Tab-separated table of C-alpha atoms and ligand atoms in Angstrom:
chain	number	residue	atom	x	y	z
A	1	UNK	CA	-77.969	-20.231	-51.834
A	2	UNK	CA	-77.972	-17.880	-48.865
A	3	UNK	CA	-75.625	-14.990	-49.532
A	4	UNK	CA	-73.637	-14.065	-45.885
A	5	UNK	CA	-70.670	-12.533	-44.706
A	6	UNK	CA	-70.034	-15.427	-42.142
A	7	UNK	CA	-67.341	-17.311	-44.296
A	8	UNK	CA	-65.372	-18.922	-41.419
A	9	UNK	CA	-66.596	-22.005	-41.796
A	10	UNK	CA	-66.608	-22.382	-45.356
A	11	UNK	CA	-64.285	-25.201	-47.003
A	12	UNK	CA	-62.595	-22.403	-48.757
A	13	UNK	CA	-61.532	-20.533	-45.533
A	14	UNK	CA	-60.571	-23.740	-43.788
A	15	UNK	CA	-58.351	-24.609	-46.514
A	16	UNK	CA	-56.883	-21.400	-46.565
A	17	UNK	CA	-55.825	-21.700	-42.730
A	18	UNK	CA	-54.409	-25.203	-43.073
A	19	UNK	CA	-52.249	-24.311	-45.867
A	20	UNK	CA	-51.297	-20.725	-44.279
A	21	UNK	CA	-50.138	-22.703	-41.048
A	22	UNK	CA	-48.172	-25.143	-43.413
A	23	UNK	CA	-50.475	-28.251	-42.312
A	24	UNK	CA	-50.070	-29.670	-45.725
A	25	UNK	CA	-46.524	-29.614	-45.349
A	26	UNK	CA	-44.119	-32.476	-44.163
A	27	UNK	CA	-41.415	-29.794	-42.997
A	28	UNK	CA	-41.288	-27.426	-40.447
A	29	UNK	CA	-42.084	-27.813	-36.709
A	30	UNK	CA	-45.518	-29.312	-35.608
A	31	UNK	CA	-45.893	-27.244	-32.401
A	32	UNK	CA	-45.286	-23.958	-34.668
A	33	UNK	CA	-47.888	-25.216	-37.222
A	34	UNK	CA	-50.281	-25.957	-34.333
A	35	UNK	CA	-49.751	-22.321	-32.509
A	36	UNK	CA	-49.905	-20.702	-36.288
A	37	UNK	CA	-53.222	-22.386	-36.996
A	38	UNK	CA	-54.980	-21.407	-33.689
A	39	UNK	CA	-53.567	-17.969	-33.907
A	40	UNK	CA	-54.792	-17.402	-37.199
A	41	UNK	CA	-58.220	-19.192	-37.026
A	42	UNK	CA	-58.654	-16.718	-33.520
A	43	UNK	CA	-57.688	-13.399	-35.606
A	44	UNK	CA	-59.696	-14.559	-38.645
A	45	UNK	CA	-62.820	-15.333	-36.510
A	46	UNK	CA	-62.137	-11.757	-34.719
A	47	UNK	CA	-62.204	-9.983	-38.234
A	48	UNK	CA	-65.619	-11.526	-38.959
A	49	UNK	CA	-67.168	-11.241	-35.634
A	50	UNK	CA	-66.071	-7.349	-35.061
A	51	UNK	CA	-66.352	-6.738	-38.884
A	52	UNK	CA	-62.813	-5.302	-38.580
A	53	UNK	CA	-62.410	-2.878	-41.472
A	54	UNK	CA	-59.446	-3.174	-44.028
A	55	UNK	CA	-58.322	0.257	-42.680
A	56	UNK	CA	-58.385	-1.090	-39.046
A	57	UNK	CA	-56.384	-4.152	-39.918
A	58	UNK	CA	-53.467	-2.210	-42.135
A	59	UNK	CA	-53.285	0.138	-38.996
A	60	UNK	CA	-52.711	-3.152	-36.855
A	61	UNK	CA	-50.260	-4.523	-39.135
A	62	UNK	CA	-48.353	-1.040	-39.420
A	63	UNK	CA	-48.410	-0.832	-35.769
A	64	UNK	CA	-46.673	-4.002	-35.222
A	65	UNK	CA	-43.686	-2.868	-37.565
A	66	UNK	CA	-43.467	0.358	-35.592
A	67	UNK	CA	-43.524	-1.504	-32.260
A	68	UNK	CA	-40.629	-3.776	-33.438
A	69	UNK	CA	-38.512	-1.068	-34.941
A	70	UNK	CA	-39.129	0.696	-31.583
A	71	UNK	CA	-38.151	-2.168	-29.656
A	72	UNK	CA	-41.196	-1.837	-27.399
A	73	UNK	CA	-42.840	-5.200	-27.727
A	74	UNK	CA	-41.219	-6.593	-24.543
A	75	UNK	CA	-42.944	-3.314	-22.829
A	76	UNK	CA	-46.133	-3.575	-24.285
A	77	UNK	CA	-46.243	-7.620	-23.246
A	78	UNK	CA	-46.608	-6.700	-19.553
A	79	UNK	CA	-48.880	-3.614	-20.410
A	80	UNK	CA	-51.362	-5.833	-21.843
A	81	UNK	CA	-51.375	-8.219	-19.022
A	82	UNK	CA	-49.388	-11.004	-20.561
A	83	UNK	CA	-46.446	-11.143	-17.893
A	84	UNK	CA	-48.899	-11.429	-15.125
A	85	UNK	CA	-50.694	-13.981	-16.905
A	86	UNK	CA	-47.909	-16.387	-17.327
A	87	UNK	CA	-47.336	-15.794	-13.588
A	88	UNK	CA	-50.953	-17.023	-12.820
A	89	UNK	CA	-50.318	-20.004	-15.029
A	90	UNK	CA	-47.481	-20.937	-13.129
A	91	UNK	CA	-48.986	-20.515	-9.661
A	92	UNK	CA	-52.230	-22.782	-11.155
A	93	UNK	CA	-49.244	-25.266	-12.183
A	94	UNK	CA	-47.837	-25.163	-8.737
A	95	UNK	CA	-51.369	-25.455	-7.299
A	96	UNK	CA	-51.947	-28.574	-9.103
A	97	UNK	CA	-48.489	-30.186	-8.220
A	98	UNK	CA	-49.018	-29.495	-4.647
A	99	UNK	CA	-46.157	-27.100	-4.542
A	100	UNK	CA	-47.892	-23.900	-3.638
A	101	UNK	CA	-46.045	-21.741	-1.020
A	102	UNK	CA	-43.048	-19.687	-0.412
A	103	UNK	CA	-42.528	-16.142	-1.199
A	104	UNK	CA	-44.845	-15.545	-4.532
A	105	UNK	CA	-43.360	-14.851	-7.954
A	106	UNK	CA	-43.783	-11.726	-10.109
A	107	UNK	CA	-42.972	-10.575	-13.297
A	108	UNK	CA	-39.369	-10.230	-14.450
A	109	UNK	CA	-39.649	-7.594	-16.914
A	110	UNK	CA	-37.250	-6.621	-19.683
A	111	UNK	CA	-34.458	-4.838	-17.630
A	112	UNK	CA	-32.372	-7.644	-16.393
A	113	UNK	CA	-28.541	-7.867	-17.116
A	114	UNK	CA	-26.286	-11.078	-16.926
A	115	UNK	CA	-23.370	-10.968	-14.657
A	116	UNK	CA	-23.768	-8.545	-11.925
A	117	UNK	CA	-20.688	-8.431	-9.615
A	118	UNK	CA	-21.044	-10.944	-6.931
A	119	UNK	CA	-20.524	-10.142	-3.160
A	120	UNK	CA	-20.663	-12.171	0.070
A	121	UNK	CA	-23.336	-11.293	2.399
A	122	UNK	CA	-23.330	-7.590	1.631
A	123	UNK	CA	-22.633	-5.139	-1.186
A	124	UNK	CA	-23.062	-1.465	-1.986
A	125	UNK	CA	-25.170	-1.223	-5.174
A	126	UNK	CA	-24.886	2.439	-6.018
A	127	UNK	CA	-21.725	3.736	-7.629
A	128	UNK	CA	-21.743	7.163	-5.274
A	129	UNK	CA	-22.564	9.125	-8.382
A	130	UNK	CA	-26.259	8.753	-8.551
A	131	UNK	CA	-28.272	11.151	-6.565
A	132	UNK	CA	-31.233	10.060	-4.239
A	133	UNK	CA	-32.240	9.208	-0.597
A	134	UNK	CA	-29.747	6.379	0.817
A	135	UNK	CA	-31.266	2.988	1.275
A	136	UNK	CA	-30.309	0.003	3.362
A	137	UNK	CA	-31.871	-3.153	1.721
A	138	UNK	CA	-31.915	-6.276	3.733
A	139	UNK	CA	-33.408	-9.560	4.591
A	140	UNK	CA	-33.041	-13.226	5.264
A	141	UNK	CA	-33.484	-16.398	2.843
A	142	UNK	CA	-35.427	-18.972	4.395
A	143	UNK	CA	-36.593	-22.647	3.787
A	144	UNK	CA	-40.378	-23.317	4.186
A	145	UNK	CA	-39.677	-24.340	7.859
A	146	UNK	CA	-38.261	-21.297	8.287
A	147	UNK	CA	-34.612	-22.438	8.381
A	148	UNK	CA	-32.019	-19.932	7.330
A	149	UNK	CA	-30.391	-20.649	3.633
A	150	UNK	CA	-26.882	-19.933	3.613
A	151	UNK	CA	-24.932	-19.631	0.179
A	152	UNK	CA	-28.056	-18.648	-1.665
A	153	UNK	CA	-27.774	-15.973	-4.437
A	154	UNK	CA	-29.846	-13.012	-4.303
A	155	UNK	CA	-29.575	-10.918	-7.429
A	156	UNK	CA	-31.124	-7.673	-7.071
A	157	UNK	CA	-31.618	-4.845	-9.704
A	158	UNK	CA	-33.273	-1.488	-9.550
A	159	UNK	CA	-33.839	1.791	-11.048
A	160	UNK	CA	-32.065	5.185	-10.243
A	161	UNK	CA	-34.134	8.390	-8.710
A	162	UNK	CA	-34.821	9.112	-12.436
A	163	UNK	CA	-36.489	5.623	-12.904
A	164	UNK	CA	-33.427	4.780	-15.338
A	165	UNK	CA	-31.743	1.201	-15.217
A	166	UNK	CA	-27.906	0.869	-15.967
A	167	UNK	CA	-27.249	-0.599	-19.117
A	168	UNK	CA	-30.122	0.678	-20.644
A	169	UNK	CA	-29.366	4.246	-19.687
A	170	UNK	CA	-26.268	5.310	-20.926
A	171	UNK	CA	-25.471	7.953	-18.219
A	172	UNK	CA	-25.052	5.139	-15.707
A	173	UNK	CA	-21.923	3.386	-14.756
A	174	UNK	CA	-21.781	-0.409	-15.765
A	175	UNK	CA	-23.702	-2.589	-13.274
A	176	UNK	CA	-24.994	0.727	-11.374
A	177	UNK	CA	-27.716	-0.760	-8.826
A	178	UNK	CA	-27.279	-4.477	-10.077
A	179	UNK	CA	-25.460	-6.657	-7.499
A	180	UNK	CA	-25.618	-10.627	-6.750
A	181	UNK	CA	-25.099	-11.163	-2.933
A	182	UNK	CA	-24.467	-14.659	-1.613
A	183	UNK	CA	-26.236	-15.035	1.800
A	184	UNK	CA	-24.030	-15.680	4.914
A	185	UNK	CA	-24.646	-18.188	7.417
A	186	UNK	CA	-27.663	-16.959	8.700
A	187	UNK	CA	-28.981	-16.627	5.371
A	188	UNK	CA	-28.974	-13.025	5.619
A	189	UNK	CA	-28.197	-10.641	2.548
A	190	UNK	CA	-27.348	-6.887	3.432
A	191	UNK	CA	-27.379	-4.016	0.388
A	192	UNK	CA	-26.392	-0.451	0.856
A	193	UNK	CA	-28.094	1.585	-2.027
A	194	UNK	CA	-30.094	4.515	-3.019
A	195	UNK	CA	-34.019	4.627	-3.200
A	196	UNK	CA	-35.390	3.687	-6.361
A	197	UNK	CA	-38.179	5.667	-8.306
A	198	UNK	CA	-41.056	4.369	-10.428
A	199	UNK	CA	-41.053	5.049	-14.356
A	200	UNK	CA	-43.300	5.322	-16.916
A	201	UNK	CA	-43.262	4.055	-20.677
A	202	UNK	CA	-41.220	6.558	-23.306
A	203	UNK	CA	-43.788	9.217	-23.893
A	204	UNK	CA	-44.941	9.349	-27.185
A	205	UNK	CA	-43.730	5.690	-27.801
A	206	UNK	CA	-45.886	2.758	-29.142
A	207	UNK	CA	-46.815	1.128	-25.859
A	208	UNK	CA	-48.219	4.558	-24.880
A	209	UNK	CA	-50.298	4.839	-27.818
A	210	UNK	CA	-51.847	1.826	-27.303
A	211	UNK	CA	-52.225	2.361	-23.392
A	212	UNK	CA	-53.771	5.917	-24.395
A	213	UNK	CA	-56.159	4.741	-26.621
A	214	UNK	CA	-57.216	2.063	-24.032
A	215	UNK	CA	-57.607	5.173	-21.827
A	216	UNK	CA	-54.858	3.624	-19.423
A	217	UNK	CA	-51.383	5.077	-17.957
A	218	UNK	CA	-48.041	3.385	-18.376
A	219	UNK	CA	-46.499	4.094	-14.919
A	220	UNK	CA	-44.633	1.780	-12.579
A	221	UNK	CA	-44.594	2.239	-8.771
A	222	UNK	CA	-40.931	2.120	-7.081
A	223	UNK	CA	-39.772	-1.293	-7.106
A	224	UNK	CA	-36.911	-3.571	-6.601
A	225	UNK	CA	-36.394	-6.639	-8.780
A	226	UNK	CA	-34.963	-9.923	-7.014
A	227	UNK	CA	-33.780	-13.169	-8.786
A	228	UNK	CA	-32.923	-15.761	-5.762
A	229	UNK	CA	-31.817	-19.348	-6.133
A	230	UNK	CA	-29.873	-21.841	-4.416
A	231	UNK	CA	-29.473	-25.613	-5.474
A	232	UNK	CA	-31.833	-27.628	-4.493
A	233	UNK	CA	-34.531	-24.803	-4.332
A	234	UNK	CA	-36.944	-23.491	-6.771
A	235	UNK	CA	-35.413	-20.491	-8.468
A	236	UNK	CA	-37.661	-17.250	-7.457
A	237	UNK	CA	-38.472	-14.437	-9.777
A	238	UNK	CA	-39.930	-11.565	-7.852
A	239	UNK	CA	-40.017	-7.937	-7.292
A	240	UNK	CA	-40.945	-5.822	-4.208
A	241	UNK	CA	-43.153	-2.679	-4.434
A	242	UNK	CA	-42.640	0.316	-1.828
A	243	UNK	CA	-45.806	1.016	-0.164
A	244	UNK	CA	-47.012	4.704	-0.456
A	245	UNK	CA	-46.100	5.061	-3.934
A	246	UNK	CA	-49.089	6.412	-6.130
A	247	UNK	CA	-49.017	3.515	-8.130
A	248	UNK	CA	-48.412	0.839	-5.680
A	249	UNK	CA	-51.442	-0.666	-6.425
A	250	UNK	CA	-51.991	0.634	-9.664
A	251	UNK	CA	-48.901	-0.807	-11.868
A	252	UNK	CA	-49.236	-0.614	-15.511
A	253	UNK	CA	-47.542	-3.955	-15.956
A	254	UNK	CA	-49.686	-5.729	-13.013
A	255	UNK	CA	-46.634	-6.745	-11.178
A	256	UNK	CA	-48.191	-5.957	-7.462
A	257	UNK	CA	-48.846	-8.565	-4.938
A	258	UNK	CA	-49.884	-8.178	-1.718
A	259	UNK	CA	-47.237	-10.060	0.128
A	260	UNK	CA	-44.814	-8.249	-2.006
A	261	UNK	CA	-45.764	-4.644	-0.733
A	262	UNK	CA	-43.084	-3.291	1.570
A	263	UNK	CA	-43.273	-0.777	4.064
A	264	UNK	CA	-40.123	1.272	3.891
A	265	UNK	CA	-39.146	2.918	7.300
A	266	UNK	CA	-37.412	6.114	7.377
A	267	UNK	CA	-34.424	5.869	10.055
A	268	UNK	CA	-33.977	9.338	11.622
A	269	UNK	CA	-31.850	8.138	14.334
A	270	UNK	CA	-28.427	9.716	14.273
A	271	UNK	CA	-26.496	6.853	15.696
A	272	UNK	CA	-27.763	4.467	13.343
A	273	UNK	CA	-27.135	6.780	10.329
A	274	UNK	CA	-23.430	7.136	11.519
A	275	UNK	CA	-23.288	3.333	12.164
A	276	UNK	CA	-24.518	2.427	8.467
A	277	UNK	CA	-21.867	5.040	7.091
A	278	UNK	CA	-24.728	7.215	5.705
A	279	UNK	CA	-25.014	10.843	5.360
A	280	UNK	CA	-28.607	11.597	6.428
A	281	UNK	CA	-31.854	9.833	7.167
A	282	UNK	CA	-32.281	6.792	5.218
A	283	UNK	CA	-34.911	4.284	4.193
A	284	UNK	CA	-34.723	0.718	5.928
A	285	UNK	CA	-36.515	-1.999	3.458
A	286	UNK	CA	-36.645	-5.378	4.681
A	287	UNK	CA	-37.580	-8.225	2.590
A	288	UNK	CA	-37.461	-11.732	3.659
A	289	UNK	CA	-37.631	-14.534	1.233
A	290	UNK	CA	-38.725	-18.161	1.281
A	291	UNK	CA	-37.850	-20.746	-0.940
A	292	UNK	CA	-39.449	-23.879	-1.661
A	293	UNK	CA	-37.658	-27.164	-2.028
A	294	UNK	CA	-37.399	-28.724	-5.242
A	295	UNK	CA	-35.453	-31.990	-6.834
A	296	UNK	CA	-36.409	-30.698	-10.374
A	297	UNK	CA	-33.556	-29.309	-12.181
A	298	UNK	CA	-35.286	-27.166	-14.471
A	299	UNK	CA	-37.209	-25.709	-11.634
A	300	UNK	CA	-34.083	-24.338	-9.992
A	301	UNK	CA	-33.159	-22.106	-12.799
A	302	UNK	CA	-34.934	-19.100	-14.243
A	303	UNK	CA	-36.807	-19.707	-17.165
A	304	UNK	CA	-35.047	-19.363	-20.743
A	305	UNK	CA	-35.304	-15.801	-22.402
A	306	UNK	CA	-33.135	-13.375	-24.259
A	307	UNK	CA	-31.553	-11.619	-21.481
A	308	UNK	CA	-29.200	-8.261	-21.862
A	309	UNK	CA	-25.584	-9.007	-21.175
A	310	UNK	CA	-22.886	-6.670	-20.195
A	311	UNK	CA	-20.552	-7.497	-22.945
A	312	UNK	CA	-23.100	-6.447	-25.698
A	313	UNK	CA	-23.425	-3.076	-24.404
G	1	FE	FE1	-38.347	-2.461	-13.207
């Protein structure tokens, strides 16, 4: 008999995996059993192939405890590329179904809050208390053929100058920098706001611990999140990155897509500044959106996911 540390293919380990995944039991979820069996098999195999030591294994287990306690799993996920990978898979499914087109999707991130105030055509997003350069954010929602889409809901959320989001940053008022705007008869939406800053993962946090061990940073460029929807059209989850930010093309969360990088234009013309009711030079940000038609009800809604709601604040 040959003595070896390659034990993955032994009957004993196969039986261990089978039982650990509940495959010898009638009850439970077949899908969960399938996923768990695969997950355990892949991890056991990695432990064997990379000769993971008990010290390394328990370091990993204790890290998971800490990650959950800090509520940072939703931050580590985009940092490890999972959110972008899921987007790429949705793109591939669209391609297979012959449904490519429209404004590209990109990651939602963990900081959306349900139920922002709804306005017709135009909204002011900041509460007047947030410092920062003023911004005129506007665009048109169109169908694939370029026809304007009236009554589409453009749900926008972005960070303040410190890179913080209302609801998660207790110093900001409720729904600050979060608005839903219904497009007008020309498919247009307009928002008066302040220019957001990029932000980084909490220093010393669980996500940074991993990223630093990989020689990576945890920064995002300045960006603005969008959900865009209208009955009969595919729900779009996307965001724009402002050009010129140090991290525009080096986002730790991999959300940047070329079509979503927007050149913001600084407006210095005093007539236009006064017209808009701004105090100083402002940034004009234009983002036009193209939605794809669909008769599939499921595709008209954003995918299910636990999201914050203001009532829980
Ligand atoms: Fe964000």
